[in-house]
Amino acid sequence: MDLFTFLSSSVMVLVVFTIVLTLVPISVYLERRVSAVIQDRLGPNRVGLPLTLFGAKKDFHLFGLFQPAADGIKLFLKEDHTPAHVNKFYFILAPALVMVPALLSAAVIPFGSTMDMPFFEGRQVQLAVANVDIGPLLIFAIASLTVYGIVIAGWASNSRYPFLGGVRSSAQMISYEICLGLSIIPVLLYFGDLNLGRIADQQSRDGWLLLPIAFGGDGPVVDWRTLLLLPTLLIAFIIFTVSLFAETNRAPFDLPECETELVSGYHTEYSSMKFALFFMGEYAAMVVGSALIVTLFFGGWALPFGLDNLIRDPATGAFPWWASLMHMGVFLTKVIGFIVFFIWVRWTVPRFRYDQLMKLGWVVFFELALANILLAAILIAIFG
Amino acid sequence: MPVEEALLPKDLAAAEGMVNVQINGVWHRFPKGTRLIEAIGKSGDEVPHYCYHPKLSSPGNCRMCMVEIGMPARLAPGAEPTYDDEGYLPIQWMPRPAISCATMVSENLGVRTKSTLVEEARHGVMEFLLANHPLDCPICDQAGECRLQEFAVGHGRGGSRFVEQKTKKPKNVDIGPRIRLDDERCIMCSRCIRFMDEVAMDPVLGFSERGGYTTLGVHPGRKLDHNYGLNTVDICPVGALTCNDFRFQMRVWFLKETPSIDTNCGTGINTVIWTRNDQVYRITPRENNDVNSCWMPDSHRLNFHYLHGQHRLTSSLVRDGDHHRSAPSHNAAGKVASALKSAPKGTAALVVSSRLTNEEMFLAKRLAEKCGISAIATVPREGEADDYLVAADRNPNTQGFLRIFGDQDRAATLQSLRDDVRSGKIRTLLTLQEDLLAPEAGFTQDDLEKLDFLASLHLLDNGTAAAADVVLAGSGFPENRGSMINVTGRLQRLNRAINPPGEALTNWEWLATLLRETGADVFDGEAAAFKALAASDELWQDLTLARIPDNGIQLYETGIKIPLVERERERIARGEING
Amino acid sequence: MAYIKIKRPRLGLFEKLYLPALIKGLRITLGHAISTLRGKKRETMQYPEEKWDDNMPEHYRGAPALVTDEQGRERCVACQLCEFICPPRAITILPEEIPTEDKWAKVEKRPRKFEIDMIRCIYCGLCEEVCPEQAIFLRKDYAITGLTREDMVHDKEKLYEIGGVRTGLVNKWNELK
């Protein structure tokens, strides 16, 4: 590894970290504001720059954008209480086990196109921390570790509600991991590739997976073979998205922490920053999940309709640096759009019953995903 | 029915000195000379009344106790009486009600207490009584225990038809050092007048003016300053007479009532201690016809403010150089116990107050035995007996002391203890609830300085405490539970009304702690100590602390009589009162 | 054991799909969000700036307070009935005698200490109902805050400050009394 690779990787690690950790408070803020407007309320709109503290006449509210910061400070300053009856080691380990996988899996997400470095002539950088050939598999492998955090939290708390929450969570996550994995196989069959960077790149040439219209590419504007596969891809998208809701413990599948039954589930006994880690872990999982959906189905960083073909360097396939930065912006916009969708669904759909959840996972999605794979495989085999 | 053969009920009753009375249709039998109001009371019914008091004569001036009565018809000459199936004569009801307090029971008397006539009579009387009564209830101390309030609810009309101005009379009159009079509230029952005349034998009160302007007042140039004057406040059915000491302190409905006994003299007057939140607000007498009738001297009833005064010890003290510092109870107790135990034989002594309960004395005796202390003295307190209730012996439990520590010349024992302290023979001294520097104990500051170790268990910060090496913060009479024997030989029980303040412990707890520190077995509470005590004395054999009746139990006779009670018995015998 | 069999509606295939219903729901919430964003509908009140005080009903039960009458007399005579009736025991009263030189000496009694612990108070209004002197009323003050527990205990001074003067009450301690 030369110095350049090391430096560029380090910078990208920082960038990914910053993006994910910034998106977490932003999604918390969005959660509160979106839920508010859905319920005809205003939501937090006060916390801004407290200029009156420094002698100004008026505070600058900034639409309450500083609310997450205030919440964070509050959580930092709260008493970090460890109940006497818990298993201390696992009790402290659990929040980290929730947070770390969410951050780790962000490593393989390509958050921008391949960039022509401006000051290093001839060098190109793929904007992803780890441009590995097993992207989705790595994400599933790491994300499934999250369940350990939750189960350990539930068990180490030595208390009934957290325990029930932990048990529910593990059953739910294991069930939906299967659907999650099976559902994207048609997608992978279609791309014939497991490298998320290349998947995104291909979508920038041929149009997004769910919007297969591309101008200025090598092929036709609309490929009839892709159109033929579109229904299976759509089914894959629905199963994948719904399973992701379950996998991230989001409503309507937030049974591990449903307040009405389990106080607050596995993190009932947690306070201060330990609780904040769970909280952030959940939102980070949602951010990473959104990024994965965007990458697989909505072209990742790509502009729609193959518009990227116009600015691509035809020789190397790379983009000038300004275009890459723009792609990062496009990617972030899509991710935030999906986060809003997550939130929108949460404040629309009531929570499922546990048996309904299990039935949906095992009876509907599992079979549907298998059939979908078969269908896609046959279609691809016939029409190649 | 052949009545000639069988004895009639009137003959059966007459043989026992009784008469038959029909009350609300049921026949009862009462002794001759019983007032009708008492008879009705004994039958389980209640007649509302203001002026009548069982210990006082019956003037019959409130008219509240009216009932409908009836007698057998007077027979025409030559007519034969017609008895019913049970052998009673038919009753002819009188058209007008009669006051039951001034009517004596008689043979074949019929009484109705619930008829329409009676109800109407009561309505009328209540209306008249309330016509001039001010709407003072929110500021009146009697509210909550006011007979006028109670009967206005029970027997009143519920509204007033009176549109005229109410009579104005003197309010807030200073009639004595301890009593305030409000004439507007007075309903002219004359209980207070009769009490001062008949029981206190100091007739200073009386009515002046007439009609609606009748006013209670004191004799010109006199004050109601008799030592039994506050009893008039107790018997006043309304708030006309109020006690300066209790005035505006607390509403009675907040107060908890604990039956107990007075510890200011050997009589052991039965009392009720009224408390709220560990504070005593007032003490009133409790009826016990063998000890104090219904009365209590003012000097005794008001003697509780020292419990909440500034001299009260709230934590134990240990001498540190020339001053005291507060110490945890177990430290202080440990110091005292080790000093008593380590004192060479014959050099330690115990002063046991005769104000302690039997149980505390019993523990003190155990403690003395355990530590090998033989020099035990008590402080005799002799005073003037008044001609009412106060005994010459001002210690409440002298009899108990003599019973537990053996009959002895208490003054001589104390004198020899003083001499031993002065001669330096006694080096270690523990005093239980006695101030050794008080005149009746007779020790001087120099005496106390001769001691190596002086410990004081007392509730107040007194001279002995200042000289003591260890001061144990003890308790006062409302904080103690136990038994005492009064001057006449009557065993009575003190009940705990409040808890000691701060870190102070009860005398019992201190003695138990000391005993435990010396390594002895400790009884599980006062009751267990009483049991052990009872087992050692054949007089108390079958008693337990809880089984002592509220009015006490006569253990033996000492020959001492209580003048007021004797006088009351004479009045009952003369038929002046029912008692 | 007796049980009730609930009749569940039979769902058609279209309904069983769930997705159409979901989309319907999403449309409803989106509609609400848009109308809120456009400022057409808003349930929230911007509290410290906007208040509901004008709409408060006559019978609103806020902080209990003591009142004085037209003549400036403190109406409370410390009868302690409110202390007695108070379900959470929030009221503490220590009575005292009014000195003879006072203008209102004929009333004889007044509170020396009158404290309402607003942490305990449940705003039930029984004190107002039980008061025989029309001295305590529940006002419309609802924003009762403090930084310490002591702050939250309203003493006599504070209670008269909140209560102020109340006119038109029955005046039984008049010149005829």
CSV table of C-alpha atoms in Angstrom, one decimal, chain A residues 1-13 123:
chain,number,residue,atom,x,y,z
A,1,MET,CA,0.0,0.0,0.0
A,2,ASP,CA,1.5,3.2,-1.0
A,3,LEU,CA,1.2,6.5,0.9
A,4,PHE,CA,-1.5,7.8,-1.5
A,5,THR,CA,-3.8,4.8,-1.0
A,6,PHE,CA,-3.2,5.0,2.8
A,7,LEU,CA,-4.0,8.7,2.9
A,8,SER,CA,-7.0,8.5,0.6
A,9,SER,CA,-8.4,5.6,2.6
A,10,SER,CA,-8.0,7.5,5.8
A,11,VAL,CA,-9.7,10.5,4.5
A,12,MET,CA,-12.5,8.3,3.2
A,13,VAL,CA,-12.9,6.6,6.6
A,123,ARG,CA,-4.7,8.8,-10.1
